[in-house]
GROMACS .gro file of C-alpha atoms in nm:
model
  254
    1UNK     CA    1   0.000   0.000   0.000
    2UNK     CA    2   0.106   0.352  -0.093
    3UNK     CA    3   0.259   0.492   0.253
    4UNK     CA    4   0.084   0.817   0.156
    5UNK     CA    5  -0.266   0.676   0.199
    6UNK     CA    6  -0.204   0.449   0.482
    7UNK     CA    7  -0.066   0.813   0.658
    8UNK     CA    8  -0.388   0.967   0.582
    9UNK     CA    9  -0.583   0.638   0.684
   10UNK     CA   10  -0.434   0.694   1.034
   11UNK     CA   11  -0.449   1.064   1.017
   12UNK     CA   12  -0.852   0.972   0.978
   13UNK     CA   13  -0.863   0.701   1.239
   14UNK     CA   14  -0.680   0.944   1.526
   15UNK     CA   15  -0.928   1.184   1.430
   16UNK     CA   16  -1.243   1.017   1.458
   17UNK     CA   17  -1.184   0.838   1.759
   18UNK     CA   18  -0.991   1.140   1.958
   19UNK     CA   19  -1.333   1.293   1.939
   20UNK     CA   20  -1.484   1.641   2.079
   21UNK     CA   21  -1.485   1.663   2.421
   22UNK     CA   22  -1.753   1.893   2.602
   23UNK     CA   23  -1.634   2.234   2.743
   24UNK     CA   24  -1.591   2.288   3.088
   25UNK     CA   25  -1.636   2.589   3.268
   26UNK     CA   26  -1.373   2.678   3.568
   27UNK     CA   27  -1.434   2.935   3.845
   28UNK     CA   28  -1.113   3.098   3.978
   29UNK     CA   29  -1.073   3.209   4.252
   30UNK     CA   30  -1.238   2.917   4.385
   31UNK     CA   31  -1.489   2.957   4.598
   32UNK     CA   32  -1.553   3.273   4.432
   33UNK     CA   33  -1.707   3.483   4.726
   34UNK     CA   34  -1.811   3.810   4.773
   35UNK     CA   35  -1.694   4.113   4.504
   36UNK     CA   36  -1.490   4.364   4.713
   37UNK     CA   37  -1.506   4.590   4.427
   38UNK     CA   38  -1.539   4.714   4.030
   39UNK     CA   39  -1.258   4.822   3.816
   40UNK     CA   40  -1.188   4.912   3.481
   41UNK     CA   41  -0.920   4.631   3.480
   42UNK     CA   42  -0.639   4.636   3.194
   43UNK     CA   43  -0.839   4.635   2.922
   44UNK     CA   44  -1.099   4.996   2.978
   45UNK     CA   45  -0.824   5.269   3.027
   46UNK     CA   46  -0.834   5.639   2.963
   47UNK     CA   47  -0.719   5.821   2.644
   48UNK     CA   48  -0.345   5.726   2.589
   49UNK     CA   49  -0.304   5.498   2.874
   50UNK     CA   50  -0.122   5.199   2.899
   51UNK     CA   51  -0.098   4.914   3.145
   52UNK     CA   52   0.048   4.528   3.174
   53UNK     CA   53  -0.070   4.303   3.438
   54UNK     CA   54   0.036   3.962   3.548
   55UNK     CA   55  -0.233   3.772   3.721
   56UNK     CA   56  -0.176   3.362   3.918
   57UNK     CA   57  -0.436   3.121   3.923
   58UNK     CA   58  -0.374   2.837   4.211
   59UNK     CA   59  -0.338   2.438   4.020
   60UNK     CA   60  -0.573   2.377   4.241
   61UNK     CA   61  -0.890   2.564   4.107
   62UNK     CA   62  -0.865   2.293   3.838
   63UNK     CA   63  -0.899   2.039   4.065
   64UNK     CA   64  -1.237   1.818   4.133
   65UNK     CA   65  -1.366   1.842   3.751
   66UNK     CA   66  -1.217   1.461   3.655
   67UNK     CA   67  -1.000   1.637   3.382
   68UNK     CA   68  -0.754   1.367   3.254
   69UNK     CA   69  -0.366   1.274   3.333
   70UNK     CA   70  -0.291   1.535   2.984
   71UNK     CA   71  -0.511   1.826   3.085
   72UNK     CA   72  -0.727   2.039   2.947
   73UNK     CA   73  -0.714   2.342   2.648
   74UNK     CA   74  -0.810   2.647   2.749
   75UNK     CA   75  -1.003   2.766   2.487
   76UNK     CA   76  -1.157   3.110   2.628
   77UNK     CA   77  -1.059   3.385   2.917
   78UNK     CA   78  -1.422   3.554   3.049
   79UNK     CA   79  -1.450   3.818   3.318
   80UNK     CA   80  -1.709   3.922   3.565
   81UNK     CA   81  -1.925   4.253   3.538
   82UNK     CA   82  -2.198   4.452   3.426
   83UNK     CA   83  -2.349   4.495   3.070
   84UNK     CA   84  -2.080   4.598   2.779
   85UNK     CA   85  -2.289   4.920   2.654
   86UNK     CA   86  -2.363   4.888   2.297
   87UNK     CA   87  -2.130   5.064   2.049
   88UNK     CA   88  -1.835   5.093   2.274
   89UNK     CA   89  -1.539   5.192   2.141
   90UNK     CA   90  -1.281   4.888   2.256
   91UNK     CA   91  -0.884   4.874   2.305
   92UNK     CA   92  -0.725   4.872   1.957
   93UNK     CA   93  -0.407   4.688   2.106
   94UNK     CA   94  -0.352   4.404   2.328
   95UNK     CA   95  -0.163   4.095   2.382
   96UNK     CA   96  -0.238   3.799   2.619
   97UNK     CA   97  -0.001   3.519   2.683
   98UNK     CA   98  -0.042   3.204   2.895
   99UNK     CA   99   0.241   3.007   3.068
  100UNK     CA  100   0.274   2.778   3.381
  101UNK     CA  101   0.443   2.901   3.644
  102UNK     CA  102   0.580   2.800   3.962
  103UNK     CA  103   0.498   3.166   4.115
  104UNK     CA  104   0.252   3.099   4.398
  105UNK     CA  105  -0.065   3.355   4.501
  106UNK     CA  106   0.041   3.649   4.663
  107UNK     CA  107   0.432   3.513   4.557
  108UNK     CA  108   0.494   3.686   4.231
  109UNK     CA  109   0.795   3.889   4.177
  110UNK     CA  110   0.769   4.208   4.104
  111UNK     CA  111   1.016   4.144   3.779
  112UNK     CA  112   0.750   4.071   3.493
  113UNK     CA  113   1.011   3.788   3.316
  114UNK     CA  114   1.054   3.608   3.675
  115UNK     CA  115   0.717   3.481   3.679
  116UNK     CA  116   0.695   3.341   3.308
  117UNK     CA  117   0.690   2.979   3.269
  118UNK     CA  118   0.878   2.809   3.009
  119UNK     CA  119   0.570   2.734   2.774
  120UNK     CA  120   0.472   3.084   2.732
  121UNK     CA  121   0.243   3.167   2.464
  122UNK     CA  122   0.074   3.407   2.269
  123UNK     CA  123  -0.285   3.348   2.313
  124UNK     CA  124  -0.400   3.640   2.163
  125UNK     CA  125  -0.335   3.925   1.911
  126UNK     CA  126  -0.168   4.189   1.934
  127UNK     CA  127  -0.477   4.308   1.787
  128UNK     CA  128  -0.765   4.465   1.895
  129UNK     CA  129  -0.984   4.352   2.130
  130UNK     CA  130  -1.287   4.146   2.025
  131UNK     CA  131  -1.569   4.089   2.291
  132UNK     CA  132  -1.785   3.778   2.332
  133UNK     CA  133  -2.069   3.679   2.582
  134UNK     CA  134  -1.849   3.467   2.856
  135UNK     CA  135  -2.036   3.205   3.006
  136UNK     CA  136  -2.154   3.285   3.342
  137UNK     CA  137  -1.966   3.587   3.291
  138UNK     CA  138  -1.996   3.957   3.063
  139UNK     CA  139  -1.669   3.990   2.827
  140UNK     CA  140  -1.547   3.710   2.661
  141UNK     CA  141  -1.257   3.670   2.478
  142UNK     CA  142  -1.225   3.367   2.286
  143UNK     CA  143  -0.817   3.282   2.244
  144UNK     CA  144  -0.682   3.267   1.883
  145UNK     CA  145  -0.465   3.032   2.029
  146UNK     CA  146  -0.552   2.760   2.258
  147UNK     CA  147  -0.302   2.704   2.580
  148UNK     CA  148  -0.262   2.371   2.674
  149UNK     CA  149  -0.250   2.317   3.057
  150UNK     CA  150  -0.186   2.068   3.302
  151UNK     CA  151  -0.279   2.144   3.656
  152UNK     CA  152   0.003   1.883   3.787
  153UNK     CA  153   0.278   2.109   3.632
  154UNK     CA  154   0.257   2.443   3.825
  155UNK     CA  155  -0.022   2.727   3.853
  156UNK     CA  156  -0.113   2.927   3.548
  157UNK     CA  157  -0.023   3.247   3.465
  158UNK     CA  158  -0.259   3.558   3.271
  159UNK     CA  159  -0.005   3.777   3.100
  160UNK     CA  160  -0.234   4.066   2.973
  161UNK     CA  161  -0.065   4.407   2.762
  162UNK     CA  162  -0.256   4.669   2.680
  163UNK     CA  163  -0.041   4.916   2.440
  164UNK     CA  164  -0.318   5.199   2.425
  165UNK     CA  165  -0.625   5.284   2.593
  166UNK     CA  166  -0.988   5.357   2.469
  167UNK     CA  167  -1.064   5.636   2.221
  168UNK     CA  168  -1.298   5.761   2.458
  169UNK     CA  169  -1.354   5.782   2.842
  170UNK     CA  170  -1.331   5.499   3.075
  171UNK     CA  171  -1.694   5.325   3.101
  172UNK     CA  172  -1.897   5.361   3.388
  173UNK     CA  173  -1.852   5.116   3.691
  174UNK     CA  174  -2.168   4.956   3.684
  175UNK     CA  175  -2.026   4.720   3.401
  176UNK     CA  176  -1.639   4.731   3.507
  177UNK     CA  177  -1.491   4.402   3.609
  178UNK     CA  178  -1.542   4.204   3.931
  179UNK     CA  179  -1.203   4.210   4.161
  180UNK     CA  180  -1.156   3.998   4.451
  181UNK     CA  181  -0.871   4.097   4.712
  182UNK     CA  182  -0.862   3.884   4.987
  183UNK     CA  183  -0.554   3.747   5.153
  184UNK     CA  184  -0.484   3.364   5.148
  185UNK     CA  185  -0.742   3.311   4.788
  186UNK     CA  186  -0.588   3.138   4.515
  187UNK     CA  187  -0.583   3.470   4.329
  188UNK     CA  188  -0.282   3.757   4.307
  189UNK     CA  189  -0.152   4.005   4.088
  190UNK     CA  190   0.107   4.212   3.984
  191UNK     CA  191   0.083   4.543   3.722
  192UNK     CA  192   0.274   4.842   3.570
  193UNK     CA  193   0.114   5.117   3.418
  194UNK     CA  194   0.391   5.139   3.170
  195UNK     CA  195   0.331   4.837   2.954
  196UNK     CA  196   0.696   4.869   2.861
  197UNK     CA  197   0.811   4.832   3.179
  198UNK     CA  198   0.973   4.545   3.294
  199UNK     CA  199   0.904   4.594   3.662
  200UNK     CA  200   0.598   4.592   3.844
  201UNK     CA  201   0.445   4.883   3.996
  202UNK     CA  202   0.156   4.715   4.209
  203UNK     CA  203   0.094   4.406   4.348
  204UNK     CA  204  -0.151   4.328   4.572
  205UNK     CA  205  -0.368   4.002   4.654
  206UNK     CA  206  -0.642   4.097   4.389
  207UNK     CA  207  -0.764   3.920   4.125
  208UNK     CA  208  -0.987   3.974   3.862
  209UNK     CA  209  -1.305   3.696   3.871
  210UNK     CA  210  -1.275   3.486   3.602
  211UNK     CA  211  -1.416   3.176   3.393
  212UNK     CA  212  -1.168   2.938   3.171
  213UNK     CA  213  -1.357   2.798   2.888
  214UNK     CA  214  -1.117   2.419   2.856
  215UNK     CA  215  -1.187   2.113   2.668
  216UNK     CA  216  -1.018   1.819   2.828
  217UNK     CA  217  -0.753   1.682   2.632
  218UNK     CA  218  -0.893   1.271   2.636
  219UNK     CA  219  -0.636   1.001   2.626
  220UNK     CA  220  -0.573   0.830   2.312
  221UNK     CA  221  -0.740   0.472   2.261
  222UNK     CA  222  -0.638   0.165   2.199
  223UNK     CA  223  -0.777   0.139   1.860
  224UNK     CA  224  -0.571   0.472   1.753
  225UNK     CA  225  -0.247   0.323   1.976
  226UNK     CA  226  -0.282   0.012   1.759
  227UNK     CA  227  -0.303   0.268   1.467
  228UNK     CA  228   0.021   0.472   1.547
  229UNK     CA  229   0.198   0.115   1.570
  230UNK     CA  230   0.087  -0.062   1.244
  231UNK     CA  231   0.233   0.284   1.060
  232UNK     CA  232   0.569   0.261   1.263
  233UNK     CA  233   0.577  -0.080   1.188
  234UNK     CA  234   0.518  -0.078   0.841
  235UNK     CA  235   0.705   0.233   0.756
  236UNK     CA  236   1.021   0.047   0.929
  237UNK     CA  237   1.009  -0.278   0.755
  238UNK     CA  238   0.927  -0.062   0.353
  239UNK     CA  239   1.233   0.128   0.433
  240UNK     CA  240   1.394  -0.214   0.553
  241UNK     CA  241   1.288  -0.405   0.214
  242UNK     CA  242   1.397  -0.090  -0.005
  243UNK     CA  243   1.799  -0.069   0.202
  244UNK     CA  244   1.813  -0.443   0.068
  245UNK     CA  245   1.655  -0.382  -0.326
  246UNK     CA  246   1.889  -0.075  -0.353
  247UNK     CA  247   2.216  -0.311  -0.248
  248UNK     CA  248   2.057  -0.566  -0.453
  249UNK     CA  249   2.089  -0.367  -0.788
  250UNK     CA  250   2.410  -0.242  -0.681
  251UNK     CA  251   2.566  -0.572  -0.657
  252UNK     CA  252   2.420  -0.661  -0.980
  253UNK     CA  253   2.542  -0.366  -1.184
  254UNK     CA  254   2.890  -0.431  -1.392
   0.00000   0.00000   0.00000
Protein backbone atom coordinates (compact mmCIF):
# COMPACT_ATOMS: atom_id res chain seq x y z
CA UNK A 1 0.00 0.00 0.00
CA UNK A 2 1.06 3.52 -0.93
CA UNK A 3 2.59 4.92 2.53
CA UNK A 4 0.84 8.17 1.56
CA UNK A 5 -2.66 6.76 1.99
CA UNK A 6 -2.04 4.49 4.82
CA UNK A 7 -0.66 8.13 6.58
CA UNK A 8 -3.88 9.67 5.82
CA UNK A 9 -5.83 6.38 6.84
CA UNK A 10 -4.34 6.94 10.34
CA UNK A 11 -4.49 10.64 10.17
CA UNK A 12 -8.52 9.72 9.78
CA UNK A 13 -8.63 7.01 12.39
CA UNK A 14 -6.80 9.44 15.26
CA UNK A 15 -9.28 11.84 14.30
CA UNK A 16 -12.43 10.17 14.58
CA UNK A 17 -11.84 8.38 17.59
CA UNK A 18 -9.91 11.40 19.58
CA UNK A 19 -13.33 12.93 19.39
CA UNK A 20 -14.84 16.41 20.79
CA UNK A 21 -14.85 16.63 24.21
CA UNK A 22 -17.53 18.93 26.02
CA UNK A 23 -16.34 22.34 27.43
CA UNK A 24 -15.91 22.88 30.88
CA UNK A 25 -16.36 25.89 32.68
CA UNK A 26 -13.73 26.78 35.68
CA UNK A 27 -14.34 29.35 38.45
CA UNK A 28 -11.13 30.98 39.78
CA UNK A 29 -10.73 32.09 42.52
CA UNK A 30 -12.38 29.17 43.85
CA UNK A 31 -14.89 29.57 45.98
CA UNK A 32 -15.53 32.73 44.32
CA UNK A 33 -17.07 34.83 47.26
CA UNK A 34 -18.11 38.10 47.73
CA UNK A 35 -16.94 41.13 45.04
CA UNK A 36 -14.90 43.64 47.13
CA UNK A 37 -15.06 45.90 44.27
CA UNK A 38 -15.39 47.14 40.30
CA UNK A 39 -12.58 48.22 38.16
CA UNK A 40 -11.88 49.12 34.81
CA UNK A 41 -9.20 46.31 34.80
CA UNK A 42 -6.39 46.36 31.94
CA UNK A 43 -8.39 46.35 29.22
CA UNK A 44 -10.99 49.96 29.78
CA UNK A 45 -8.24 52.69 30.27
CA UNK A 46 -8.34 56.39 29.63
CA UNK A 47 -7.19 58.21 26.44
CA UNK A 48 -3.45 57.26 25.89
CA UNK A 49 -3.04 54.98 28.74
CA UNK A 50 -1.22 51.99 28.99
CA UNK A 51 -0.98 49.14 31.45
CA UNK A 52 0.48 45.28 31.74
CA UNK A 53 -0.70 43.03 34.38
CA UNK A 54 0.36 39.62 35.48
CA UNK A 55 -2.33 37.72 37.21
CA UNK A 56 -1.76 33.62 39.18
CA UNK A 57 -4.36 31.21 39.23
CA UNK A 58 -3.74 28.37 42.11
CA UNK A 59 -3.38 24.38 40.20
CA UNK A 60 -5.73 23.77 42.41
CA UNK A 61 -8.90 25.64 41.07
CA UNK A 62 -8.65 22.93 38.38
CA UNK A 63 -8.99 20.39 40.65
CA UNK A 64 -12.37 18.18 41.33
CA UNK A 65 -13.66 18.42 37.51
CA UNK A 66 -12.17 14.61 36.55
CA UNK A 67 -10.00 16.37 33.82
CA UNK A 68 -7.54 13.67 32.54
CA UNK A 69 -3.66 12.74 33.33
CA UNK A 70 -2.91 15.35 29.84
CA UNK A 71 -5.11 18.26 30.85
CA UNK A 72 -7.27 20.39 29.47
CA UNK A 73 -7.14 23.42 26.48
CA UNK A 74 -8.10 26.47 27.49
CA UNK A 75 -10.03 27.66 24.87
CA UNK A 76 -11.57 31.10 26.28
CA UNK A 77 -10.59 33.85 29.17
CA UNK A 78 -14.22 35.54 30.49
CA UNK A 79 -14.50 38.18 33.18
CA UNK A 80 -17.09 39.22 35.65
CA UNK A 81 -19.25 42.53 35.38
CA UNK A 82 -21.98 44.52 34.26
CA UNK A 83 -23.49 44.95 30.70
CA UNK A 84 -20.80 45.98 27.79
CA UNK A 85 -22.89 49.20 26.54
CA UNK A 86 -23.63 48.88 22.97
CA UNK A 87 -21.30 50.64 20.49
CA UNK A 88 -18.35 50.93 22.74
CA UNK A 89 -15.39 51.92 21.41
CA UNK A 90 -12.81 48.88 22.56
CA UNK A 91 -8.84 48.74 23.05
CA UNK A 92 -7.25 48.72 19.57
CA UNK A 93 -4.07 46.88 21.06
CA UNK A 94 -3.52 44.04 23.28
CA UNK A 95 -1.63 40.95 23.82
CA UNK A 96 -2.38 37.99 26.19
CA UNK A 97 -0.01 35.19 26.83
CA UNK A 98 -0.42 32.04 28.95
CA UNK A 99 2.41 30.07 30.68
CA UNK A 100 2.74 27.78 33.81
CA UNK A 101 4.43 29.01 36.44
CA UNK A 102 5.80 28.00 39.62
CA UNK A 103 4.98 31.66 41.15
CA UNK A 104 2.52 30.99 43.98
CA UNK A 105 -0.65 33.55 45.01
CA UNK A 106 0.41 36.49 46.63
CA UNK A 107 4.32 35.13 45.57
CA UNK A 108 4.94 36.86 42.31
CA UNK A 109 7.95 38.89 41.77
CA UNK A 110 7.69 42.08 41.04
CA UNK A 111 10.16 41.44 37.79
CA UNK A 112 7.50 40.71 34.93
CA UNK A 113 10.11 37.88 33.16
CA UNK A 114 10.54 36.08 36.75
CA UNK A 115 7.17 34.81 36.79
CA UNK A 116 6.95 33.41 33.08
CA UNK A 117 6.90 29.79 32.69
CA UNK A 118 8.78 28.09 30.09
CA UNK A 119 5.70 27.34 27.74
CA UNK A 120 4.72 30.84 27.32
CA UNK A 121 2.43 31.67 24.64
CA UNK A 122 0.74 34.07 22.69
CA UNK A 123 -2.85 33.48 23.13
CA UNK A 124 -4.00 36.40 21.63
CA UNK A 125 -3.35 39.25 19.11
CA UNK A 126 -1.68 41.89 19.34
CA UNK A 127 -4.77 43.08 17.87
CA UNK A 128 -7.65 44.65 18.95
CA UNK A 129 -9.84 43.52 21.30
CA UNK A 130 -12.87 41.46 20.25
CA UNK A 131 -15.69 40.89 22.91
CA UNK A 132 -17.85 37.78 23.32
CA UNK A 133 -20.69 36.79 25.82
CA UNK A 134 -18.49 34.67 28.56
CA UNK A 135 -20.36 32.05 30.06
CA UNK A 136 -21.54 32.85 33.42
CA UNK A 137 -19.66 35.87 32.91
CA UNK A 138 -19.96 39.57 30.63
CA UNK A 139 -16.69 39.90 28.27
CA UNK A 140 -15.47 37.10 26.61
CA UNK A 141 -12.57 36.70 24.78
CA UNK A 142 -12.25 33.67 22.86
CA UNK A 143 -8.17 32.82 22.44
CA UNK A 144 -6.82 32.67 18.83
CA UNK A 145 -4.65 30.32 20.29
CA UNK A 146 -5.52 27.60 22.58
CA UNK A 147 -3.02 27.04 25.80
CA UNK A 148 -2.62 23.71 26.74
CA UNK A 149 -2.50 23.17 30.57
CA UNK A 150 -1.86 20.68 33.02
CA UNK A 151 -2.79 21.44 36.56
CA UNK A 152 0.03 18.83 37.87
CA UNK A 153 2.78 21.09 36.32
CA UNK A 154 2.57 24.43 38.25
CA UNK A 155 -0.22 27.27 38.53
CA UNK A 156 -1.13 29.27 35.48
CA UNK A 157 -0.23 32.47 34.65
CA UNK A 158 -2.59 35.58 32.71
CA UNK A 159 -0.05 37.77 31.00
CA UNK A 160 -2.34 40.66 29.73
CA UNK A 161 -0.65 44.07 27.62
CA UNK A 162 -2.56 46.69 26.80
CA UNK A 163 -0.41 49.16 24.40
CA UNK A 164 -3.18 51.99 24.25
CA UNK A 165 -6.25 52.84 25.93
CA UNK A 166 -9.88 53.57 24.69
CA UNK A 167 -10.64 56.36 22.21
CA UNK A 168 -12.98 57.61 24.58
CA UNK A 169 -13.54 57.82 28.42
CA UNK A 170 -13.31 54.99 30.75
CA UNK A 171 -16.94 53.25 31.01
CA UNK A 172 -18.97 53.61 33.88
CA UNK A 173 -18.52 51.16 36.91
CA UNK A 174 -21.68 49.56 36.84
CA UNK A 175 -20.26 47.20 34.01
CA UNK A 176 -16.39 47.31 35.07
CA UNK A 177 -14.91 44.02 36.09
CA UNK A 178 -15.42 42.04 39.31
CA UNK A 179 -12.03 42.10 41.61
CA UNK A 180 -11.56 39.98 44.51
CA UNK A 181 -8.71 40.97 47.12
CA UNK A 182 -8.62 38.84 49.87
CA UNK A 183 -5.54 37.47 51.53
CA UNK A 184 -4.84 33.64 51.48
CA UNK A 185 -7.42 33.11 47.88
CA UNK A 186 -5.88 31.38 45.15
CA UNK A 187 -5.83 34.70 43.29
CA UNK A 188 -2.82 37.57 43.07
CA UNK A 189 -1.52 40.05 40.88
CA UNK A 190 1.07 42.12 39.84
CA UNK A 191 0.83 45.43 37.22
CA UNK A 192 2.74 48.42 35.70
CA UNK A 193 1.14 51.17 34.18
CA UNK A 194 3.91 51.39 31.70
CA UNK A 195 3.31 48.37 29.54
CA UNK A 196 6.96 48.69 28.61
CA UNK A 197 8.11 48.32 31.79
CA UNK A 198 9.73 45.45 32.94
CA UNK A 199 9.04 45.94 36.62
CA UNK A 200 5.98 45.92 38.44
CA UNK A 201 4.45 48.83 39.96
CA UNK A 202 1.56 47.15 42.09
CA UNK A 203 0.94 44.06 43.48
CA UNK A 204 -1.51 43.28 45.72
CA UNK A 205 -3.68 40.02 46.54
CA UNK A 206 -6.42 40.97 43.89
CA UNK A 207 -7.64 39.20 41.25
CA UNK A 208 -9.87 39.74 38.62
CA UNK A 209 -13.05 36.96 38.71
CA UNK A 210 -12.75 34.86 36.02
CA UNK A 211 -14.16 31.76 33.93
CA UNK A 212 -11.68 29.38 31.71
CA UNK A 213 -13.57 27.98 28.88
CA UNK A 214 -11.17 24.19 28.56
CA UNK A 215 -11.87 21.13 26.68
CA UNK A 216 -10.18 18.19 28.28
CA UNK A 217 -7.53 16.82 26.32
CA UNK A 218 -8.93 12.71 26.36
CA UNK A 219 -6.36 10.01 26.26
CA UNK A 220 -5.73 8.30 23.12
CA UNK A 221 -7.40 4.72 22.61
CA UNK A 222 -6.38 1.65 21.99
CA UNK A 223 -7.77 1.39 18.60
CA UNK A 224 -5.71 4.72 17.53
CA UNK A 225 -2.47 3.23 19.76
CA UNK A 226 -2.82 0.12 17.59
CA UNK A 227 -3.03 2.68 14.67
CA UNK A 228 0.21 4.72 15.47
CA UNK A 229 1.98 1.15 15.70
CA UNK A 230 0.87 -0.62 12.44
CA UNK A 231 2.33 2.84 10.60
CA UNK A 232 5.69 2.61 12.63
CA UNK A 233 5.77 -0.80 11.88
CA UNK A 234 5.18 -0.78 8.41
CA UNK A 235 7.05 2.33 7.56
CA UNK A 236 10.21 0.47 9.29
CA UNK A 237 10.09 -2.78 7.55
CA UNK A 238 9.27 -0.62 3.53
CA UNK A 239 12.33 1.28 4.33
CA UNK A 240 13.94 -2.14 5.53
CA UNK A 241 12.88 -4.05 2.14
CA UNK A 242 13.97 -0.90 -0.05
CA UNK A 243 17.99 -0.69 2.02
CA UNK A 244 18.13 -4.43 0.68
CA UNK A 245 16.55 -3.82 -3.26
CA UNK A 246 18.89 -0.75 -3.53
CA UNK A 247 22.16 -3.11 -2.48
CA UNK A 248 20.57 -5.66 -4.53
CA UNK A 249 20.89 -3.67 -7.88
CA UNK A 250 24.10 -2.42 -6.81
CA UNK A 251 25.66 -5.72 -6.57
CA UNK A 252 24.20 -6.61 -9.80
CA UNK A 253 25.42 -3.66 -11.84
CA UNK A 254 28.90 -4.31 -13.92
Amino acid sequence: MNTRILCLIVVGLLLGFRGQSAPVYVNSPRPAGPVDQFLPGPFFLDRNQSVRLQQVYEASDFSGYGFPEEGVLITEISFFGGPVPIGLTTPSNIQINLSTTSKLPDGLSASFAENIGSDDLIVYGPSPLRITQGPGATMGITLSQPFPYRSSSGNLLLDIRNWQGMGQPPPPSSWQLAVVSRAGDSVSGVSSSDVNSAIAEFGDTFGLMTVFTVIPIPEPGPVVLLAVGGVALFLFTSRGRLRFRRRDVSLTQP
